[in-house]
Tab-separated table of C-alpha atoms in Angstrom:
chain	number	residue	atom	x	y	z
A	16	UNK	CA	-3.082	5.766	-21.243
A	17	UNK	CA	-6.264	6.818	-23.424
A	18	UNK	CA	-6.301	5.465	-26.764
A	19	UNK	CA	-8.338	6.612	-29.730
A	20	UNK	CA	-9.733	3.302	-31.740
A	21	UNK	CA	-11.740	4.987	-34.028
A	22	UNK	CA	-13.237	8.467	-34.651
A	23	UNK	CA	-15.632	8.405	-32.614
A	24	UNK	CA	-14.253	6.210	-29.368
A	25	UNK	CA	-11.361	6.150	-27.173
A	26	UNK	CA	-10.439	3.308	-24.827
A	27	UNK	CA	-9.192	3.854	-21.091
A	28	UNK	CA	-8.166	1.055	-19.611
A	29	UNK	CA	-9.321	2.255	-15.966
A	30	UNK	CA	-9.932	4.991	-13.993
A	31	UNK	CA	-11.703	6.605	-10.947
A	32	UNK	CA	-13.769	10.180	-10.684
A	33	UNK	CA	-11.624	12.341	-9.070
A	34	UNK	CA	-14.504	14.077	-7.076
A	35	UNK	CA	-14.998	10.615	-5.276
A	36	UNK	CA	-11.375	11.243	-3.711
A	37	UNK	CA	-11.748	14.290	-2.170
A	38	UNK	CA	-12.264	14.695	1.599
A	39	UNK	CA	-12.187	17.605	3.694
A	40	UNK	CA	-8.475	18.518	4.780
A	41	UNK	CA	-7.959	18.580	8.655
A	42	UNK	CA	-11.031	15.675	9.221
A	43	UNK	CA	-9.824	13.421	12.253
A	44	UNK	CA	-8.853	10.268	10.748
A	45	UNK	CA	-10.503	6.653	12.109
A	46	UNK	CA	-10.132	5.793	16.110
A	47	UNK	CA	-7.870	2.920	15.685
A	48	UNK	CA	-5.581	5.147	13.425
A	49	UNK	CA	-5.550	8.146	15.063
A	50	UNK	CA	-2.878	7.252	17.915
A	51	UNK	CA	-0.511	6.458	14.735
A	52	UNK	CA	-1.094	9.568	13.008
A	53	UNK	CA	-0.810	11.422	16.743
A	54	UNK	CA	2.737	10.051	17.034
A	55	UNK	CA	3.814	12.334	14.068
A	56	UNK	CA	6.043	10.258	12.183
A	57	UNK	CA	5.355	10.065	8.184
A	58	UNK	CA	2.939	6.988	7.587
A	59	UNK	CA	3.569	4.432	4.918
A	60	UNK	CA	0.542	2.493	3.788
A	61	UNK	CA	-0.805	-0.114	1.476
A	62	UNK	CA	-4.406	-1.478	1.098
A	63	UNK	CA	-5.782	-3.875	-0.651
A	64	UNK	CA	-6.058	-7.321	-1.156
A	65	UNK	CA	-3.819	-9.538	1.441
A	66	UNK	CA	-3.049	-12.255	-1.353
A	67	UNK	CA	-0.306	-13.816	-2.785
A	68	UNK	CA	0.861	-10.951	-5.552
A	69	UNK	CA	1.461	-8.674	-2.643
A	70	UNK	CA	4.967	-8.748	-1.497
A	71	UNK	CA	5.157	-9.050	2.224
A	72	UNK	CA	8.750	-9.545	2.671
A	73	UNK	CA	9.659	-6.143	0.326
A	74	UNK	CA	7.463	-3.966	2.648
A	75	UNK	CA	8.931	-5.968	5.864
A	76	UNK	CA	12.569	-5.069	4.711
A	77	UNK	CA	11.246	-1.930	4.218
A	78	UNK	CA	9.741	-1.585	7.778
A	79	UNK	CA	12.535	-2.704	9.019
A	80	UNK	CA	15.368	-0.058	8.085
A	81	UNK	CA	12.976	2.612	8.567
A	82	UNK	CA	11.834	1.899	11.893
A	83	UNK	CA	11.228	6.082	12.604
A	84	UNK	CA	8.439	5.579	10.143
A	85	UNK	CA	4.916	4.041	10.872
A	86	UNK	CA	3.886	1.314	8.006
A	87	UNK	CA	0.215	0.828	7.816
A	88	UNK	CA	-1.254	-2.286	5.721
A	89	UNK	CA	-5.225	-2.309	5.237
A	90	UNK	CA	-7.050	-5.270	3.395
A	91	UNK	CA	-8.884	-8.435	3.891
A	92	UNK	CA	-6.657	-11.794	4.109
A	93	UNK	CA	-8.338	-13.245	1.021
A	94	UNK	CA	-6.849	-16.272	0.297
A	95	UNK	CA	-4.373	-16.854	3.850
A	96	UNK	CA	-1.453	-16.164	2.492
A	97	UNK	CA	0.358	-15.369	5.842
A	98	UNK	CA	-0.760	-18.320	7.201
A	99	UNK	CA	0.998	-20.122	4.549
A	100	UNK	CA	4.301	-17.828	5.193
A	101	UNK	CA	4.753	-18.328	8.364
A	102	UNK	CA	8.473	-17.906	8.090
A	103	UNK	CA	8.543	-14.769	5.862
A	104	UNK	CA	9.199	-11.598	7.846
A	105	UNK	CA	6.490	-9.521	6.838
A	106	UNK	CA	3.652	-7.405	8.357
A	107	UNK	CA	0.122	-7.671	7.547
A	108	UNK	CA	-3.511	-5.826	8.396
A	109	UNK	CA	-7.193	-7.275	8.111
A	110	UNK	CA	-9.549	-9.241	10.093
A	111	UNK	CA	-9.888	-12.978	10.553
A	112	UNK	CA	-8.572	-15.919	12.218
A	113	UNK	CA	-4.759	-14.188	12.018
A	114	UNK	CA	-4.682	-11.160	13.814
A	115	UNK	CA	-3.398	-13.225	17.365
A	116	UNK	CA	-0.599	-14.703	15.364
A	117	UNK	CA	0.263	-11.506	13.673
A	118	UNK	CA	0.452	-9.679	16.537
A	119	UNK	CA	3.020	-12.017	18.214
A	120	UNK	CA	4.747	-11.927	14.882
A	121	UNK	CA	5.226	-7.863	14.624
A	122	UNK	CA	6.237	-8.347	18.260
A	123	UNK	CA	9.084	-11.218	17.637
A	124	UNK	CA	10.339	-9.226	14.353
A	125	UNK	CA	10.422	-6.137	17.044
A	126	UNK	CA	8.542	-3.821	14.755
A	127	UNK	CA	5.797	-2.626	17.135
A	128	UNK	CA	7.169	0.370	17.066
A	129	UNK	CA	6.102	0.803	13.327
A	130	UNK	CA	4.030	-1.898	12.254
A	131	UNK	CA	0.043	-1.296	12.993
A	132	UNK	CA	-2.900	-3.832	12.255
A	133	UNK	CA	-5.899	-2.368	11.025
A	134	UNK	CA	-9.259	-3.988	10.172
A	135	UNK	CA	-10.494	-4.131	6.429
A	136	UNK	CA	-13.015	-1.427	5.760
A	137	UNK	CA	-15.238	-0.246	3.093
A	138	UNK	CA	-14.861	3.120	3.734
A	139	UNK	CA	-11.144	3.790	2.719
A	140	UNK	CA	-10.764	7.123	1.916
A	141	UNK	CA	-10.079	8.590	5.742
A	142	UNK	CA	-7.300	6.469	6.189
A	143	UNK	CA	-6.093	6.991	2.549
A	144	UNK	CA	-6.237	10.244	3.553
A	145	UNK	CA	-3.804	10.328	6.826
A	146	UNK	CA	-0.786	8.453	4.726
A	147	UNK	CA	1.902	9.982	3.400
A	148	UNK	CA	3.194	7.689	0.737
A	149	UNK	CA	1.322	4.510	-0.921
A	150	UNK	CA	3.027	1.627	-1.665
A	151	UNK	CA	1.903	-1.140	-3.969
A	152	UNK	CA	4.666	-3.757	-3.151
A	153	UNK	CA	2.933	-6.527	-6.139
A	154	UNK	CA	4.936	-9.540	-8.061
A	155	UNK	CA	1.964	-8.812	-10.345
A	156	UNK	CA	-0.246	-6.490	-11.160
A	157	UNK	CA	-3.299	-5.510	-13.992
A	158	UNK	CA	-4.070	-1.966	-13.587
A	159	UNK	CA	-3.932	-1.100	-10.303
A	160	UNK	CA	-6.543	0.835	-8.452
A	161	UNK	CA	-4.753	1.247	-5.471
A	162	UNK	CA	-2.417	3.298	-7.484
A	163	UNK	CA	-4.994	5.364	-9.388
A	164	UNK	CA	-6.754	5.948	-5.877
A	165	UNK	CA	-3.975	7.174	-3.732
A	166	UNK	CA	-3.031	9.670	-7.334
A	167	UNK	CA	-6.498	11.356	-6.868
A	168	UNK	CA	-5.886	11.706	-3.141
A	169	UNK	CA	-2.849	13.039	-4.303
A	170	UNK	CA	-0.843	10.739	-2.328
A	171	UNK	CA	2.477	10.302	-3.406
A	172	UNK	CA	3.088	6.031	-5.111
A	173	UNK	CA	5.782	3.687	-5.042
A	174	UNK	CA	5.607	0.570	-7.041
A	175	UNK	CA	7.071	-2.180	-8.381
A	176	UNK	CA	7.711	-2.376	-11.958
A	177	UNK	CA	5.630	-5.344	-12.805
A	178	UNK	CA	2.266	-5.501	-15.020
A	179	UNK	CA	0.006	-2.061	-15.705
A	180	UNK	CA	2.104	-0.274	-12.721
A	181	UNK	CA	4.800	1.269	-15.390
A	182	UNK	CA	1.995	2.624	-17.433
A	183	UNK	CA	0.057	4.303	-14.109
A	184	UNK	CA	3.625	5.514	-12.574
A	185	UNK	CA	5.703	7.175	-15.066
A	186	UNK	CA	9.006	7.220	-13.173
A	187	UNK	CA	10.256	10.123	-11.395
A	188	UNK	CA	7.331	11.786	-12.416
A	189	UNK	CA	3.794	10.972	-11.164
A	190	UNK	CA	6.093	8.411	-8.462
A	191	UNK	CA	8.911	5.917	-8.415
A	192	UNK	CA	9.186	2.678	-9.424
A	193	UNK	CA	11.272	-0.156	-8.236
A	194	UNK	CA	11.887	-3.425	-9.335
A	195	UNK	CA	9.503	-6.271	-7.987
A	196	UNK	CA	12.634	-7.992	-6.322
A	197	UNK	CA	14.087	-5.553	-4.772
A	198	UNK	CA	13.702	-5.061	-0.906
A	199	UNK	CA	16.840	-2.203	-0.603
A	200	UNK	CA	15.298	-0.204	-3.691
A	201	UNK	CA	11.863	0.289	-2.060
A	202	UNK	CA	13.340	0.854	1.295
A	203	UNK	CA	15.455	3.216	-0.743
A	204	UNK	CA	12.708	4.902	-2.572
A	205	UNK	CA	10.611	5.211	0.937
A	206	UNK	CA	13.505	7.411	2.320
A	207	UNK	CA	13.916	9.461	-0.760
A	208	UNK	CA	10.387	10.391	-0.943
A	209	UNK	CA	10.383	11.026	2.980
């Protein structure tokens, strides 16, 4: 929300150029998510950091009782938080040391059906482009970017309720908002927007 602090200033707490969002409709997305986006179903992503504030066990519920979507999670593992979950069922994308154990992971949970690994990448905005819904699944949060990114691709943003999100998602409006603990409400929420 813009705030005037005097006559002559306002202060916005973040945001992103629009014009750096836009991307020609109809481009063919990246090679190693273009067999997902082929299979037709609706595509549920996240990207971002792969750290401890994002909630891997929400988005694995969620992944779970919606198994005719495909859930897509881009980001670098920056501080090896799955490695340090190893019981949590949860699904996670990015390069490193992981990927081996991840894959036998989506494959125990039986969610290769819907679960995809994809590489961290700098360029974003193809894949951002190919998903249907964005979900920030964080226990805490500033102001997001993720959120304000996927809003100028005009992607439609789930979130939990925690830190700046409320503020960026005005509920029922510009997206929906569940609570940070609550696996059924985002898998709810994923459906309804669906």
């Amino acid at each position: 929300r813009v705030q005037r602090i005097r006559p002559d200033a306002v202060l916005a707490p973040n945001g992103v150029r629009i014009e750096d969002f836009q991307i020609e409709p109809g481009g063919e997305p990246p090679p190693d998510l273009a067999p997902i986006v082929r299979r037709g179903r609706p595509i549920i992503g996240y990207y971002g950091a792969l750290a401890d504030w994002l909630d891997y066990e929400l988005v694995a519920f969620a992944a779970e009782r919606c198994p005719h979507l495909s859930f897509v999670l881009i980001g670098p593992d920056y501080d090896r938080t799955p490695g340090r979950l190893p019981q949590a069922r949860f699904v996670i994308v990015g390069s490193g040391a992981l990927r081996g154990e991840l894959n036998r992971l989506i494959g125990e949970l039986g969610l290769a059906g819907c679960a995809h690994i994809l590489d961290g990448r700098p360029d974003i905005l193809p894949v951002l482009a190919a998903l249907d819904i964005s979900v920030i699944s964080s226990r805490y949060e500033g102001c997001c970017n993720v959120i304000l990114e996927s809003m100028a691709m005009g992607k439609p943003v789930i979130a939990t309720a925690v830190g700046g999100n409320p503020e960026l998602v005005r509920a029922d409006a510009t997206g929906l908002l569940v609570g940070a603990d609550d696996p059924r409400a985002l898998a709810d929420a994923i459906v309804r927007l669906v």
